[in-house]
mmCIF file of C-alpha atoms in Angstrom:
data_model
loop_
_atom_site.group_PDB
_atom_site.id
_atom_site.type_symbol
_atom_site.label_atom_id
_atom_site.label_comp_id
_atom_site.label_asym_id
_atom_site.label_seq_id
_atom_site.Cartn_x
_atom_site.Cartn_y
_atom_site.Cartn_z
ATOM 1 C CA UNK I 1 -10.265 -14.284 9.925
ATOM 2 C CA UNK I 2 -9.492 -12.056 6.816
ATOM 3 C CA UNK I 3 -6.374 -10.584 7.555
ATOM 4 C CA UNK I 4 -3.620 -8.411 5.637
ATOM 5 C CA UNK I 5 -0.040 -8.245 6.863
ATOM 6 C CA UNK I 6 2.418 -5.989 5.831
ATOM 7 C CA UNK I 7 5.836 -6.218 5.677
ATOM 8 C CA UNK I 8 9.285 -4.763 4.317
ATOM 9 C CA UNK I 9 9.769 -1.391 6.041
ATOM 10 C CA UNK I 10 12.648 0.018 7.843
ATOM 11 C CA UNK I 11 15.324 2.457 7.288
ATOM 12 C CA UNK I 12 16.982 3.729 3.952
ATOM 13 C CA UNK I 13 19.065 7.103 2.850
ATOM 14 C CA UNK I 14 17.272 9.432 0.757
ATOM 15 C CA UNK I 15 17.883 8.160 -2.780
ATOM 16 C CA UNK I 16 17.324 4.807 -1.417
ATOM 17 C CA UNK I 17 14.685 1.736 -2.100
ATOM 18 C CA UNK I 18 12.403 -0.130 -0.415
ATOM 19 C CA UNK I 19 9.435 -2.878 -1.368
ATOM 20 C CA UNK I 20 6.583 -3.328 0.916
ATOM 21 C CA UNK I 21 4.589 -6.529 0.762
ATOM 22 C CA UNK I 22 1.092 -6.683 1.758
ATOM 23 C CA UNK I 23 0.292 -10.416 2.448
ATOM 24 C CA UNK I 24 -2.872 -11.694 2.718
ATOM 25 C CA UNK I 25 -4.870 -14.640 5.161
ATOM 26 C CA UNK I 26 -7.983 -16.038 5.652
ATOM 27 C CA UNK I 27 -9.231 -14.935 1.557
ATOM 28 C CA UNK I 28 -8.163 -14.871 -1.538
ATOM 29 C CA UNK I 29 -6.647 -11.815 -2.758
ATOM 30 C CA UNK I 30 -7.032 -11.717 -6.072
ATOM 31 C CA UNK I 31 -10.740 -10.932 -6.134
ATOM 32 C CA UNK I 32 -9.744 -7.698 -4.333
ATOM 33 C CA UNK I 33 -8.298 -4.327 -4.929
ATOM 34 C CA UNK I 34 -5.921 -3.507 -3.014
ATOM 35 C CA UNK I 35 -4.852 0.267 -2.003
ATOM 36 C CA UNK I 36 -1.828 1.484 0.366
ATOM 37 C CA UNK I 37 -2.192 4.225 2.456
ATOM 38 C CA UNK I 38 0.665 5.892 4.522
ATOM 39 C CA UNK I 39 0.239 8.285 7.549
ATOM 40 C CA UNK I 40 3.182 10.040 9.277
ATOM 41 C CA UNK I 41 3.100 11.685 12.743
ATOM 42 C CA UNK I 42 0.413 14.591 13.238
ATOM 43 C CA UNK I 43 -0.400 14.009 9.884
ATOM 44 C CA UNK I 44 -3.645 12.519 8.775
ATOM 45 C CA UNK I 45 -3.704 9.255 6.522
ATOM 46 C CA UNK I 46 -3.288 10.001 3.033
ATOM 47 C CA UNK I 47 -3.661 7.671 -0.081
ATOM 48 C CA UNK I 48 -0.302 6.380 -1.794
ATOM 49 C CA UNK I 49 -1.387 4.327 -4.615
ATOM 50 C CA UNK I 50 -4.156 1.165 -5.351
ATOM 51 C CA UNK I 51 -4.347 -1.658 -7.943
ATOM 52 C CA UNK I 52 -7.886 -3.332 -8.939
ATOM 53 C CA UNK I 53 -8.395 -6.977 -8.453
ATOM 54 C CA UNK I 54 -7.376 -7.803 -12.447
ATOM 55 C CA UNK I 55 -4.307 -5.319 -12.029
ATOM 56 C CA UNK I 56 -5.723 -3.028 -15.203
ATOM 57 C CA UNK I 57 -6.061 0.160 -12.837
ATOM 58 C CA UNK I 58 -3.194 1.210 -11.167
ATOM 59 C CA UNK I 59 -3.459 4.756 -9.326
ATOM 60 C CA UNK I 60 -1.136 6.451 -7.439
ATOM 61 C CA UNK I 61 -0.787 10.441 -5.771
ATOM 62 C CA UNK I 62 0.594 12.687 -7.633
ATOM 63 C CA UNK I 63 4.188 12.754 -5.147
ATOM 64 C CA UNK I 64 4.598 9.185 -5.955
ATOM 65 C CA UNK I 65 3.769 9.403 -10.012
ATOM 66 C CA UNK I 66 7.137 8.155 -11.386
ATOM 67 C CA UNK I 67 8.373 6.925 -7.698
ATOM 68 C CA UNK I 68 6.767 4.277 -6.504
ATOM 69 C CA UNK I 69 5.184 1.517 -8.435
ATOM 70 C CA UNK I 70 1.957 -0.781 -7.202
ATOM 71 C CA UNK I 71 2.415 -4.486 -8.592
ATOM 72 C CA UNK I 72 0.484 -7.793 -7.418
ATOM 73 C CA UNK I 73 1.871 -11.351 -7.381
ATOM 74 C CA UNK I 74 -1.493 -13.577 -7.430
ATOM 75 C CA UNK I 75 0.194 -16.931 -7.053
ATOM 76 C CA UNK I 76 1.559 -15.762 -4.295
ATOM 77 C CA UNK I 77 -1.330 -13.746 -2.519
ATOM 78 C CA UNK I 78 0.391 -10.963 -2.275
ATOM 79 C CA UNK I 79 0.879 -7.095 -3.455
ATOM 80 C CA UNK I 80 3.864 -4.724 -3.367
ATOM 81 C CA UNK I 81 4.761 -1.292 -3.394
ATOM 82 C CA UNK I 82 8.016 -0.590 -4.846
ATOM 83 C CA UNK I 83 9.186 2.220 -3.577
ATOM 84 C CA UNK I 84 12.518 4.386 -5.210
ATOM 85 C CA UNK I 85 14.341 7.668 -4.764
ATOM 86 C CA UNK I 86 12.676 8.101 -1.610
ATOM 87 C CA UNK I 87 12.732 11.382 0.169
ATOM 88 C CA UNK I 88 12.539 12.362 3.915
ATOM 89 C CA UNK I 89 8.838 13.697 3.131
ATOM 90 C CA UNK I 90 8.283 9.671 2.620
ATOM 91 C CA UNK I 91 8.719 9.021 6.088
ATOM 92 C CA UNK I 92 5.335 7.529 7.842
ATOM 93 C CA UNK I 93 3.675 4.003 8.694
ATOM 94 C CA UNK I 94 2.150 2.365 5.557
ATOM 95 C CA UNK I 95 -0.832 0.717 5.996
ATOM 96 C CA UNK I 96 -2.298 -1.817 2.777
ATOM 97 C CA UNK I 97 -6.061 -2.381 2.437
ATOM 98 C CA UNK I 98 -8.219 -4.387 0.457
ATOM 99 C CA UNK I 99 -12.106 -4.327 -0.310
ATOM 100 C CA UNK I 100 -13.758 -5.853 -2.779
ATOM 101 C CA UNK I 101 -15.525 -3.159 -4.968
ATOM 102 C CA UNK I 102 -13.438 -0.809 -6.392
ATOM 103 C CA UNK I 103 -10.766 1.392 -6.143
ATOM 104 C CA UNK I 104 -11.958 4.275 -3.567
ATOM 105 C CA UNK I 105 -10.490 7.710 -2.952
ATOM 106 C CA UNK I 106 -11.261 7.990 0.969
ATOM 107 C CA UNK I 107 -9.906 5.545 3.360
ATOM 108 C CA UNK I 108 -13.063 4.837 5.547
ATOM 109 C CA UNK I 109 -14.785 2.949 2.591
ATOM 110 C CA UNK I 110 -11.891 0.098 2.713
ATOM 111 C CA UNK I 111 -12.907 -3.465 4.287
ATOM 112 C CA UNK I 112 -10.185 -4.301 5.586
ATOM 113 C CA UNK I 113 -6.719 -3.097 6.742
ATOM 114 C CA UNK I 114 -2.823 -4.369 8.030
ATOM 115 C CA UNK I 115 -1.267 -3.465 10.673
ATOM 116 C CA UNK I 116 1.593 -0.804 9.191
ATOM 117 C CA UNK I 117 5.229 -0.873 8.821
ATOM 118 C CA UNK I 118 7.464 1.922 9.403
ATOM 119 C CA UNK I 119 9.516 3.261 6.798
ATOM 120 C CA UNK I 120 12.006 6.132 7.813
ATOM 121 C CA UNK I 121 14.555 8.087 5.465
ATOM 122 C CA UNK I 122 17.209 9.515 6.855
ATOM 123 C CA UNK I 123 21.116 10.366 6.546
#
């Protein structure tokens, strides 16, 4: 099956770092963009940032401009999301997708999607 796992979340101090992975089975990841997505509790899911298959586009939400930075490793099937100076406000599940179009701004048009990992900031 075509799968995505993600990986890499857990708990850091506001300030802190973190890097998600997003791992992909089953297909070949560089023929795909790739977008992450993070949704906290009560809240609905919001986009975070997205890279297109050849890595020239790289978008990310305007909280995250100058925070968090979207990178792919093709040799190793994999994309990242390195996250810095996180803030409480950062705390959700982050979810990576991929589809193999384009970069889209709403959620429901993505292929296919991980499972999450929890990231939590907190003193």
């Amino acid at each position: 099956q075509l799968q995505l796992v993600e990986s890499g979340g857990g708990l850091v101090q506001p300030g802190g770092s973190l890097r998600l992975s997003c791992a992909a089975s089953g297909f070949t990841l560089e023929y795909y963009a790739i977008g992450w997505f993070r949704q906290a509790p009560g809240k609905e899911r919001e986009g975070v940032s997205c890279i297109s298959s050849s890595g020239g586009q790289r978008d990310y939400a305007d909280s995250m401009k100058g925070r968090f930075t979207i990178s792919r490793d093709n040799a190793k099937n994999t994309v990242y999301l390195q996250m810095n100076s996180l803030k409480p406000e950062d705390t959700a599940v982050y979810y990576c997708a991929a589809t193999r179009t384009y970069c889209h701004s709403a959620s429901r048009l993505w292929e296919y999607w991980g499972q999450g990992t929890q990231v939590t900031v907190s003193s």
